[in-house]
PDB file of C-alpha atoms in Angstrom:
ATOM      1  CA  UNK A   1       0.000   0.000   0.000  1.00 51.00           C
ATOM      2  CA  UNK A   2       1.468   3.367  -0.991  1.00 50.00           C
ATOM      3  CA  UNK A   3       1.470   6.475   1.220  1.00 50.00           C
ATOM      4  CA  UNK A   4      -1.031   8.153  -1.082  1.00 48.00           C
ATOM      5  CA  UNK A   5      -3.501   5.262  -0.789  1.00 49.00           C
ATOM      6  CA  UNK A   6      -3.219   4.927   2.996  1.00 52.00           C
ATOM      7  CA  UNK A   7      -5.975   6.501   5.085  1.00 50.00           C
ATOM      8  CA  UNK A   8      -4.972   9.851   6.539  1.00 48.00           C
ATOM      9  CA  UNK A   9      -5.583   8.580  10.080  1.00 47.00           C
ATOM     10  CA  UNK A  10      -2.901   5.881   9.528  1.00 51.00           C
ATOM     11  CA  UNK A  11      -0.224   8.241   8.229  1.00 50.00           C
ATOM     12  CA  UNK A  12       2.600   9.349  10.494  1.00 51.00           C
ATOM     13  CA  UNK A  13       3.939  12.874  10.934  1.00 48.00           C
ATOM     14  CA  UNK A  14       6.929  11.861   8.748  1.00 51.00           C
ATOM     15  CA  UNK A  15       4.749  11.167   5.702  1.00 53.00           C
ATOM     16  CA  UNK A  16       5.241  13.823   2.974  1.00 53.00           C
ATOM     17  CA  UNK A  17       1.520  14.421   2.441  1.00 54.00           C
ATOM     18  CA  UNK A  18       0.856  14.754   6.165  1.00 55.00           C
ATOM     19  CA  UNK A  19       3.726  17.221   6.574  1.00 59.00           C
ATOM     20  CA  UNK A  20       2.347  19.418   3.840  1.00 62.00           C
ATOM     21  CA  UNK A  21      -1.067  19.314   5.525  1.00 63.00           C
ATOM     22  CA  UNK A  22       0.512  20.433   8.809  1.00 62.00           C
ATOM     23  CA  UNK A  23       2.284  23.296   7.037  1.00 62.00           C
ATOM     24  CA  UNK A  24      -0.966  24.319   5.339  1.00 68.00           C
ATOM     25  CA  UNK A  25      -2.784  24.292   8.666  1.00 70.00           C
ATOM     26  CA  UNK A  26      -0.098  26.436  10.281  1.00 71.00           C
ATOM     27  CA  UNK A  27      -0.168  28.889   7.380  1.00 75.00           C
ATOM     28  CA  UNK A  28      -3.960  29.061   7.541  1.00 73.00           C
ATOM     29  CA  UNK A  29      -3.868  29.713  11.289  1.00 79.00           C
ATOM     30  CA  UNK A  30      -1.318  32.490  10.796  1.00 80.00           C
ATOM     31  CA  UNK A  31      -3.470  34.088   8.109  1.00 79.00           C
ATOM     32  CA  UNK A  32      -6.531  33.938  10.362  1.00 74.00           C
ATOM     33  CA  UNK A  33      -4.617  35.564  13.233  1.00 80.00           C
ATOM     34  CA  UNK A  34      -3.212  38.220  10.892  1.00 82.00           C
ATOM     35  CA  UNK A  35      -6.674  38.957   9.519  1.00 76.00           C
ATOM     36  CA  UNK A  36      -8.095  39.287  13.036  1.00 75.00           C
ATOM     37  CA  UNK A  37      -5.339  41.723  13.992  1.00 81.00           C
ATOM     38  CA  UNK A  38      -6.039  43.755  10.876  1.00 81.00           C
ATOM     39  CA  UNK A  39      -9.781  43.752  11.597  1.00 71.00           C
ATOM     40  CA  UNK A  40      -9.103  44.907  15.179  1.00 76.00           C
ATOM     41  CA  UNK A  41      -6.797  47.690  13.955  1.00 81.00           C
ATOM     42  CA  UNK A  42      -9.335  48.835  11.363  1.00 77.00           C
ATOM     43  CA  UNK A  43     -12.089  48.829  13.999  1.00 73.00           C
ATOM     44  CA  UNK A  44      -9.989  50.962  16.347  1.00 80.00           C
ATOM     45  CA  UNK A  45      -9.178  53.403  13.552  1.00 83.00           C
ATOM     46  CA  UNK A  46     -12.861  53.671  12.619  1.00 75.00           C
ATOM     47  CA  UNK A  47     -13.838  54.291  16.230  1.00 76.00           C
ATOM     48  CA  UNK A  48     -11.174  56.995  16.533  1.00 84.00           C
ATOM     49  CA  UNK A  49     -12.326  58.676  13.319  1.00 81.00           C
ATOM     50  CA  UNK A  50     -15.962  58.542  14.426  1.00 76.00           C
ATOM     51  CA  UNK A  51     -15.628  59.684  18.042  1.00 80.00           C
ATOM     52  CA  UNK A  52     -12.393  61.656  17.813  1.00 84.00           C
ATOM     53  CA  UNK A  53     -12.663  63.434  14.460  1.00 83.00           C
ATOM     54  CA  UNK A  54     -16.136  63.404  12.930  1.00 79.00           C
ATOM     55  CA  UNK A  55     -18.517  63.719  15.895  1.00 79.00           C
ATOM     56  CA  UNK A  56     -16.616  66.606  17.535  1.00 85.00           C
ATOM     57  CA  UNK A  57     -17.323  68.617  14.390  1.00 85.00           C
ATOM     58  CA  UNK A  58     -21.075  68.564  15.104  1.00 83.00           C
ATOM     59  CA  UNK A  59     -21.357  67.657  18.784  1.00 84.00           C
ATOM     60  CA  UNK A  60     -20.126  69.442  21.880  1.00 87.00           C
ATOM     61  CA  UNK A  61     -19.020  66.627  24.188  1.00 86.00           C
ATOM     62  CA  UNK A  62     -19.266  68.952  27.175  1.00 88.00           C
ATOM     63  CA  UNK A  63     -22.967  69.532  26.566  1.00 90.00           C
ATOM     64  CA  UNK A  64     -23.469  65.815  26.017  1.00 84.00           C
ATOM     65  CA  UNK A  65     -21.717  65.040  29.308  1.00 87.00           C
ATOM     66  CA  UNK A  66     -23.808  67.615  31.158  1.00 89.00           C
ATOM     67  CA  UNK A  67     -26.989  66.125  29.692  1.00 85.00           C
ATOM     68  CA  UNK A  68     -25.943  62.566  30.579  1.00 82.00           C
ATOM     69  CA  UNK A  69     -24.865  63.443  34.108  1.00 87.00           C
ATOM     70  CA  UNK A  70     -28.203  65.189  34.569  1.00 89.00           C
ATOM     71  CA  UNK A  71     -29.985  61.862  34.122  1.00 88.00           C
ATOM     72  CA  UNK A  72     -30.782  59.569  36.976  1.00 90.00           C
ATOM     73  CA  UNK A  73     -29.356  56.051  37.079  1.00 89.00           C
ATOM     74  CA  UNK A  74     -32.799  54.683  36.269  1.00 91.00           C
ATOM     75  CA  UNK A  75     -33.026  56.850  33.146  1.00 91.00           C
ATOM     76  CA  UNK A  76     -29.542  55.794  31.990  1.00 88.00           C
ATOM     77  CA  UNK A  77     -30.426  52.144  32.524  1.00 92.00           C
ATOM     78  CA  UNK A  78     -33.644  52.510  30.553  1.00 93.00           C
ATOM     79  CA  UNK A  79     -31.823  54.145  27.632  1.00 91.00           C
ATOM     80  CA  UNK A  80     -29.156  51.432  27.600  1.00 93.00           C
ATOM     81  CA  UNK A  81     -31.753  48.673  27.671  1.00 95.00           C
ATOM     82  CA  UNK A  82     -33.793  50.306  24.904  1.00 95.00           C
ATOM     83  CA  UNK A  83     -30.657  50.731  22.795  1.00 93.00           C
ATOM     84  CA  UNK A  84     -29.708  47.070  23.184  1.00 94.00           C
ATOM     85  CA  UNK A  85     -33.242  45.990  22.315  1.00 95.00           C
ATOM     86  CA  UNK A  86     -33.176  48.193  19.220  1.00 93.00           C
ATOM     87  CA  UNK A  87     -29.851  46.675  18.079  1.00 93.00           C
ATOM     88  CA  UNK A  88     -31.191  43.157  18.633  1.00 93.00           C
ATOM     89  CA  UNK A  89     -34.332  43.848  16.615  1.00 94.00           C
ATOM     90  CA  UNK A  90     -32.265  45.308  13.753  1.00 91.00           C
ATOM     91  CA  UNK A  91     -30.063  42.200  13.713  1.00 91.00           C
ATOM     92  CA  UNK A  92     -33.192  40.030  13.706  1.00 92.00           C
ATOM     93  CA  UNK A  93     -34.338  41.889  10.584  1.00 90.00           C
ATOM     94  CA  UNK A  94     -31.100  40.940   8.800  1.00 88.00           C
ATOM     95  CA  UNK A  95     -31.405  37.339   9.959  1.00 89.00           C
ATOM     96  CA  UNK A  96     -35.026  37.164   8.791  1.00 89.00           C
ATOM     97  CA  UNK A  97     -34.163  37.929   5.158  1.00 88.00           C
ATOM     98  CA  UNK A  98     -31.148  35.552   5.202  1.00 87.00           C
ATOM     99  CA  UNK A  99     -32.311  32.527   7.231  1.00 80.00           C
ATOM    100  CA  UNK A 100     -28.958  30.720   6.842  1.00 82.00           C
ATOM    101  CA  UNK A 101     -27.061  33.636   8.388  1.00 82.00           C
ATOM    102  CA  UNK A 102     -27.975  33.234  12.038  1.00 84.00           C
ATOM    103  CA  UNK A 103     -28.543  35.926  14.630  1.00 88.00           C
ATOM    104  CA  UNK A 104     -24.944  36.365  15.844  1.00 87.00           C
ATOM    105  CA  UNK A 105     -23.524  36.743  12.330  1.00 85.00           C
ATOM    106  CA  UNK A 106     -26.357  39.127  11.455  1.00 87.00           C
ATOM    107  CA  UNK A 107     -25.534  41.176  14.546  1.00 88.00           C
ATOM    108  CA  UNK A 108     -21.881  41.500  13.525  1.00 85.00           C
ATOM    109  CA  UNK A 109     -22.793  42.470   9.967  1.00 82.00           C
ATOM    110  CA  UNK A 110     -25.306  45.057  11.168  1.00 84.00           C
ATOM    111  CA  UNK A 111     -22.917  46.681  13.642  1.00 84.00           C
ATOM    112  CA  UNK A 112     -20.027  46.794  11.159  1.00 79.00           C
ATOM    113  CA  UNK A 113     -22.085  48.226   8.309  1.00 77.00           C
ATOM    114  CA  UNK A 114     -23.782  50.674  10.664  1.00 75.00           C
ATOM    115  CA  UNK A 115     -20.424  51.957  11.880  1.00 74.00           C
ATOM    116  CA  UNK A 116     -19.213  52.461   8.307  1.00 69.00           C
ATOM    117  CA  UNK A 117     -22.437  54.247   7.417  1.00 66.00           C
ATOM    118  CA  UNK A 118     -21.517  56.892  10.013  1.00 62.00           C
ATOM    119  CA  UNK A 119     -18.078  57.380   8.455  1.00 63.00           C
ATOM    120  CA  UNK A 120     -18.675  57.119   4.724  1.00 60.00           C
ATOM    121  CA  UNK A 121     -21.509  58.166   2.443  1.00 58.00           C
ATOM    122  CA  UNK A 122     -23.988  55.473   1.443  1.00 59.00           C
ATOM    123  CA  UNK A 123     -24.022  52.911  -0.011  1.00 63.00           C
ATOM    124  CA  UNK A 124     -20.559  52.110   1.369  1.00 66.00           C
ATOM    125  CA  UNK A 125     -22.140  50.023   4.119  1.00 71.00           C
ATOM    126  CA  UNK A 126     -23.612  47.674   1.496  1.00 77.00           C
ATOM    127  CA  UNK A 127     -20.159  46.511   0.419  1.00 77.00           C
ATOM    128  CA  UNK A 128     -19.215  45.791   4.035  1.00 77.00           C
ATOM    129  CA  UNK A 129     -22.443  43.877   4.625  1.00 79.00           C
ATOM    130  CA  UNK A 130     -21.981  41.859   1.449  1.00 82.00           C
ATOM    131  CA  UNK A 131     -18.405  40.981   2.368  1.00 81.00           C
ATOM    132  CA  UNK A 132     -19.371  39.962   5.899  1.00 80.00           C
ATOM    133  CA  UNK A 133     -22.240  37.834   4.635  1.00 83.00           C
ATOM    134  CA  UNK A 134     -19.866  36.018   2.290  1.00 83.00           C
ATOM    135  CA  UNK A 135     -17.280  35.605   5.061  1.00 80.00           C
ATOM    136  CA  UNK A 136     -19.960  33.866   7.160  1.00 79.00           C
ATOM    137  CA  UNK A 137     -20.467  31.290   4.404  1.00 82.00           C
ATOM    138  CA  UNK A 138     -23.577  32.837   2.841  1.00 84.00           C
ATOM    139  CA  UNK A 139     -23.638  32.289  -0.917  1.00 83.00           C
ATOM    140  CA  UNK A 140     -23.563  35.293  -3.231  1.00 80.00           C
ATOM    141  CA  UNK A 141     -27.207  34.991  -4.269  1.00 77.00           C
ATOM    142  CA  UNK A 142     -28.487  34.833  -0.692  1.00 82.00           C
ATOM    143  CA  UNK A 143     -26.305  37.812   0.276  1.00 84.00           C
ATOM    144  CA  UNK A 144     -27.672  39.836  -2.637  1.00 80.00           C
ATOM    145  CA  UNK A 145     -31.244  38.867  -1.794  1.00 81.00           C
ATOM    146  CA  UNK A 146     -30.726  39.869   1.835  1.00 85.00           C
ATOM    147  CA  UNK A 147     -29.368  43.296   0.933  1.00 84.00           C
ATOM    148  CA  UNK A 148     -32.205  43.934  -1.517  1.00 81.00           C
ATOM    149  CA  UNK A 149     -34.950  42.813   0.842  1.00 85.00           C
ATOM    150  CA  UNK A 150     -33.564  44.714   3.826  1.00 86.00           C
ATOM    151  CA  UNK A 151     -33.527  47.895   1.762  1.00 83.00           C
ATOM    152  CA  UNK A 152     -36.989  47.156   0.412  1.00 82.00           C
ATOM    153  CA  UNK A 153     -38.566  46.623   3.843  1.00 86.00           C
ATOM    154  CA  UNK A 154     -36.740  49.619   5.347  1.00 86.00           C
ATOM    155  CA  UNK A 155     -37.806  52.006   2.604  1.00 81.00           C
ATOM    156  CA  UNK A 156     -41.348  50.672   2.628  1.00 82.00           C
ATOM    157  CA  UNK A 157     -41.732  51.437   6.336  1.00 85.00           C
ATOM    158  CA  UNK A 158     -39.997  54.820   6.022  1.00 83.00           C
ATOM    159  CA  UNK A 159     -42.424  55.797   3.275  1.00 80.00           C
ATOM    160  CA  UNK A 160     -45.615  54.278   4.636  1.00 84.00           C
ATOM    161  CA  UNK A 161     -45.422  55.415   8.274  1.00 85.00           C
ATOM    162  CA  UNK A 162     -45.252  59.157   7.472  1.00 83.00           C
ATOM    163  CA  UNK A 163     -48.026  58.752   4.893  1.00 85.00           C
ATOM    164  CA  UNK A 164     -50.226  57.034   7.466  1.00 86.00           C
ATOM    165  CA  UNK A 165     -49.420  59.686  10.067  1.00 84.00           C
ATOM    166  CA  UNK A 166     -50.164  62.572   7.702  1.00 83.00           C
ATOM    167  CA  UNK A 167     -53.342  60.833   6.572  1.00 83.00           C
ATOM    168  CA  UNK A 168     -54.487  60.597  10.194  1.00 85.00           C
ATOM    169  CA  UNK A 169     -53.820  64.331  10.640  1.00 83.00           C
ATOM    170  CA  UNK A 170     -55.882  65.159   7.553  1.00 79.00           C
ATOM    171  CA  UNK A 171     -58.758  62.932   8.699  1.00 82.00           C
ATOM    172  CA  UNK A 172     -58.783  64.539  12.156  1.00 81.00           C
ATOM    173  CA  UNK A 173     -58.959  68.077  10.814  1.00 76.00           C
ATOM    174  CA  UNK A 174     -55.360  69.262  10.358  1.00 75.00           C
ATOM    175  CA  UNK A 175     -56.113  70.310   6.799  1.00 69.00           C
ATOM    176  CA  UNK A 176     -53.573  73.021   6.058  1.00 78.00           C
ATOM    177  CA  UNK A 177     -51.714  73.324   2.744  1.00 80.00           C
ATOM    178  CA  UNK A 178     -48.387  72.064   4.090  1.00 82.00           C
ATOM    179  CA  UNK A 179     -49.900  68.884   5.528  1.00 80.00           C
ATOM    180  CA  UNK A 180     -51.753  68.139   2.303  1.00 80.00           C
ATOM    181  CA  UNK A 181     -48.593  68.738   0.270  1.00 82.00           C
ATOM    182  CA  UNK A 182     -46.475  66.457   2.447  1.00 82.00           C
ATOM    183  CA  UNK A 183     -49.179  63.779   2.375  1.00 83.00           C
ATOM    184  CA  UNK A 184     -49.293  63.930  -1.440  1.00 84.00           C
ATOM    185  CA  UNK A 185     -45.502  63.685  -1.767  1.00 85.00           C
ATOM    186  CA  UNK A 186     -45.335  60.750   0.626  1.00 82.00           C
ATOM    187  CA  UNK A 187     -48.190  58.953  -1.095  1.00 84.00           C
ATOM    188  CA  UNK A 188     -46.512  59.358  -4.497  1.00 86.00           C
ATOM    189  CA  UNK A 189     -43.228  58.027  -3.091  1.00 81.00           C
ATOM    190  CA  UNK A 190     -44.992  55.002  -1.592  1.00 80.00           C
ATOM    191  CA  UNK A 191     -46.789  54.311  -4.861  1.00 84.00           C
ATOM    192  CA  UNK A 192     -43.457  54.560  -6.707  1.00 83.00           C
ATOM    193  CA  UNK A 193     -42.004  51.876  -4.457  1.00 76.00           C
ATOM    194  CA  UNK A 194     -45.016  49.658  -5.087  1.00 79.00           C
ATOM    195  CA  UNK A 195     -44.642  50.148  -8.844  1.00 81.00           C
ATOM    196  CA  UNK A 196     -40.930  49.238  -8.580  1.00 76.00           C
ATOM    197  CA  UNK A 197     -41.760  45.990  -6.806  1.00 74.00           C
ATOM    198  CA  UNK A 198     -44.485  45.140  -9.331  1.00 75.00           C
ATOM    199  CA  UNK A 199     -42.110  45.715 -12.255  1.00 74.00           C
ATOM    200  CA  UNK A 200     -39.407  43.608 -10.617  1.00 70.00           C
ATOM    201  CA  UNK A 201     -41.867  40.762 -10.168  1.00 69.00           C
ATOM    202  CA  UNK A 202     -43.592  40.948 -13.539  1.00 70.00           C
ATOM    203  CA  UNK A 203     -41.033  42.353 -16.025  1.00 70.00           C
ATOM    204  CA  UNK A 204     -37.942  40.293 -16.818  1.00 73.00           C
ATOM    205  CA  UNK A 205     -36.465  43.131 -18.888  1.00 76.00           C
ATOM    206  CA  UNK A 206     -36.839  45.649 -16.063  1.00 77.00           C
ATOM    207  CA  UNK A 207     -35.388  43.173 -13.554  1.00 75.00           C
ATOM    208  CA  UNK A 208     -32.383  42.650 -15.861  1.00 76.00           C
ATOM    209  CA  UNK A 209     -31.660  46.403 -16.068  1.00 79.00           C
ATOM    210  CA  UNK A 210     -32.217  46.908 -12.344  1.00 76.00           C
ATOM    211  CA  UNK A 211     -29.844  44.073 -11.438  1.00 78.00           C
ATOM    212  CA  UNK A 212     -27.117  45.463 -13.683  1.00 78.00           C
ATOM    213  CA  UNK A 213     -27.459  48.878 -12.054  1.00 80.00           C
ATOM    214  CA  UNK A 214     -27.165  47.422  -8.538  1.00 77.00           C
ATOM    215  CA  UNK A 215     -24.209  45.295  -9.657  1.00 77.00           C
ATOM    216  CA  UNK A 216     -22.329  48.320 -10.992  1.00 77.00           C
ATOM    217  CA  UNK A 217     -22.863  50.200  -7.723  1.00 77.00           C
ATOM    218  CA  UNK A 218     -21.698  47.300  -5.532  1.00 76.00           C
ATOM    219  CA  UNK A 219     -18.770  46.485  -7.845  1.00 77.00           C
ATOM    220  CA  UNK A 220     -17.561  50.076  -7.707  1.00 76.00           C
ATOM    221  CA  UNK A 221     -17.567  49.925  -3.922  1.00 72.00           C
ATOM    222  CA  UNK A 222     -15.834  46.542  -3.828  1.00 72.00           C
ATOM    223  CA  UNK A 223     -13.059  47.819  -6.095  1.00 73.00           C
ATOM    224  CA  UNK A 224     -12.511  50.756  -3.762  1.00 75.00           C
ATOM    225  CA  UNK A 225     -12.027  48.327  -0.881  1.00 70.00           C
ATOM    226  CA  UNK A 226      -9.570  46.230  -2.888  1.00 70.00           C
ATOM    227  CA  UNK A 227     -12.034  43.451  -3.731  1.00 72.00           C
ATOM    228  CA  UNK A 228     -12.811  41.922  -7.082  1.00 70.00           C
ATOM    229  CA  UNK A 229     -15.863  43.357  -8.868  1.00 70.00           C
ATOM    230  CA  UNK A 230     -18.998  41.284  -9.225  1.00 69.00           C
ATOM    231  CA  UNK A 231     -20.039  39.570 -12.396  1.00 68.00           C
ATOM    232  CA  UNK A 232     -22.980  40.969 -14.344  1.00 68.00           C
ATOM    233  CA  UNK A 233     -25.855  40.833 -11.864  1.00 68.00           C
ATOM    234  CA  UNK A 234     -28.524  41.320 -14.524  1.00 71.00           C
ATOM    235  CA  UNK A 235     -29.085  37.649 -15.453  1.00 73.00           C
ATOM    236  CA  UNK A 236     -28.555  36.614 -11.837  1.00 70.00           C
ATOM    237  CA  UNK A 237     -31.193  39.096 -10.684  1.00 71.00           C
ATOM    238  CA  UNK A 238     -33.668  37.599 -13.127  1.00 72.00           C
ATOM    239  CA  UNK A 239     -32.945  34.108 -11.798  1.00 70.00           C
ATOM    240  CA  UNK A 240     -33.231  35.423  -8.243  1.00 69.00           C
ATOM    241  CA  UNK A 241     -36.852  36.464  -8.621  1.00 73.00           C
ATOM    242  CA  UNK A 242     -38.079  33.036  -7.603  1.00 71.00           C
ATOM    243  CA  UNK A 243     -35.725  32.978  -4.634  1.00 76.00           C
ATOM    244  CA  UNK A 244     -36.777  36.461  -3.572  1.00 76.00           C
ATOM    245  CA  UNK A 245     -40.417  35.490  -3.908  1.00 75.00           C
ATOM    246  CA  UNK A 246     -39.860  32.389  -1.800  1.00 77.00           C
ATOM    247  CA  UNK A 247     -38.043  34.326   0.932  1.00 79.00           C
ATOM    248  CA  UNK A 248     -40.770  36.958   1.041  1.00 78.00           C
ATOM    249  CA  UNK A 249     -43.520  34.318   1.178  1.00 79.00           C
ATOM    250  CA  UNK A 250     -41.814  32.414   4.001  1.00 82.00           C
ATOM    251  CA  UNK A 251     -40.398  35.262   6.084  1.00 84.00           C
ATOM    252  CA  UNK A 252     -42.325  38.432   5.228  1.00 84.00           C
ATOM    253  CA  UNK A 253     -44.053  38.502   8.615  1.00 89.00           C
ATOM    254  CA  UNK A 254     -40.805  38.259  10.640  1.00 89.00           C
ATOM    255  CA  UNK A 255     -39.036  40.775   8.394  1.00 89.00           C
ATOM    256  CA  UNK A 256     -41.957  43.208   8.512  1.00 89.00           C
ATOM    257  CA  UNK A 257     -42.292  42.942  12.283  1.00 92.00           C
ATOM    258  CA  UNK A 258     -38.546  43.452  12.820  1.00 92.00           C
ATOM    259  CA  UNK A 259     -38.420  46.425  10.448  1.00 91.00           C
ATOM    260  CA  UNK A 260     -41.411  48.058  12.099  1.00 91.00           C
ATOM    261  CA  UNK A 261     -39.922  47.283  15.505  1.00 93.00           C
ATOM    262  CA  UNK A 262     -36.691  49.121  14.637  1.00 92.00           C
ATOM    263  CA  UNK A 263     -38.582  52.290  13.743  1.00 91.00           C
ATOM    264  CA  UNK A 264     -40.834  52.040  16.777  1.00 92.00           C
ATOM    265  CA  UNK A 265     -37.749  51.699  18.999  1.00 93.00           C
ATOM    266  CA  UNK A 266     -36.203  54.760  17.335  1.00 90.00           C
ATOM    267  CA  UNK A 267     -39.289  56.738  18.330  1.00 90.00           C
ATOM    268  CA  UNK A 268     -39.370  55.338  21.871  1.00 92.00           C
ATOM    269  CA  UNK A 269     -35.668  56.110  22.461  1.00 90.00           C
ATOM    270  CA  UNK A 270     -36.047  59.689  21.202  1.00 87.00           C
ATOM    271  CA  UNK A 271     -39.197  60.123  23.273  1.00 87.00           C
TER     272      UNK A 271
END
């Protein structure tokens, strides 16, 4: 029996194949440790830029400290708890649209992309989210579907809630010109989103063009971060329609509830 045909469990450390496997494992472990150190360094740099450079331009830390120290311990505890709940709900939204992701991985992706969104103009956070999804073992199609659906649910709630609120004001007698104008603009925006979804579902040609546009945007961001650009997303977007439809059918309730919960928590925290 040759060394190549022997089971790996029966090989000794002196076997050539086994030695190469050991070297590969050591190299892989070194790369993982190096990547973790780089990720830690990048995180520290981002935190410094956010809290040491950017925020001081618009926030007076002294006033913030005076406001915080003016709160009671109970109020501070309530704010911290509400903030943690809000973060958890947002991560649950990401996990709902990518069931294979898992809550912990979704939490990491949400926090990382949210931090970048504070430092760079959108849609820079999309590239970070996509890369983190892929690093967690999510296939490219599922990652793309998750990003699309998260944006779709977020924008739907952002458009519909103000329209509903303005509609309630109009019904209960707040019938001034400004309220009517805002209600009309919001209603048109909501209808535009509905039309977009209908075209994506029903028109293969529109879906092809839309996918290519999204692919160009994401590829441009990936290139900036030193990653390889994506292939043409047009045909893939067309093939994804069934997958998107299946995800929406199976998880629309959880995704809708989580998205609405995020915006409700935003209001409660501000209140």
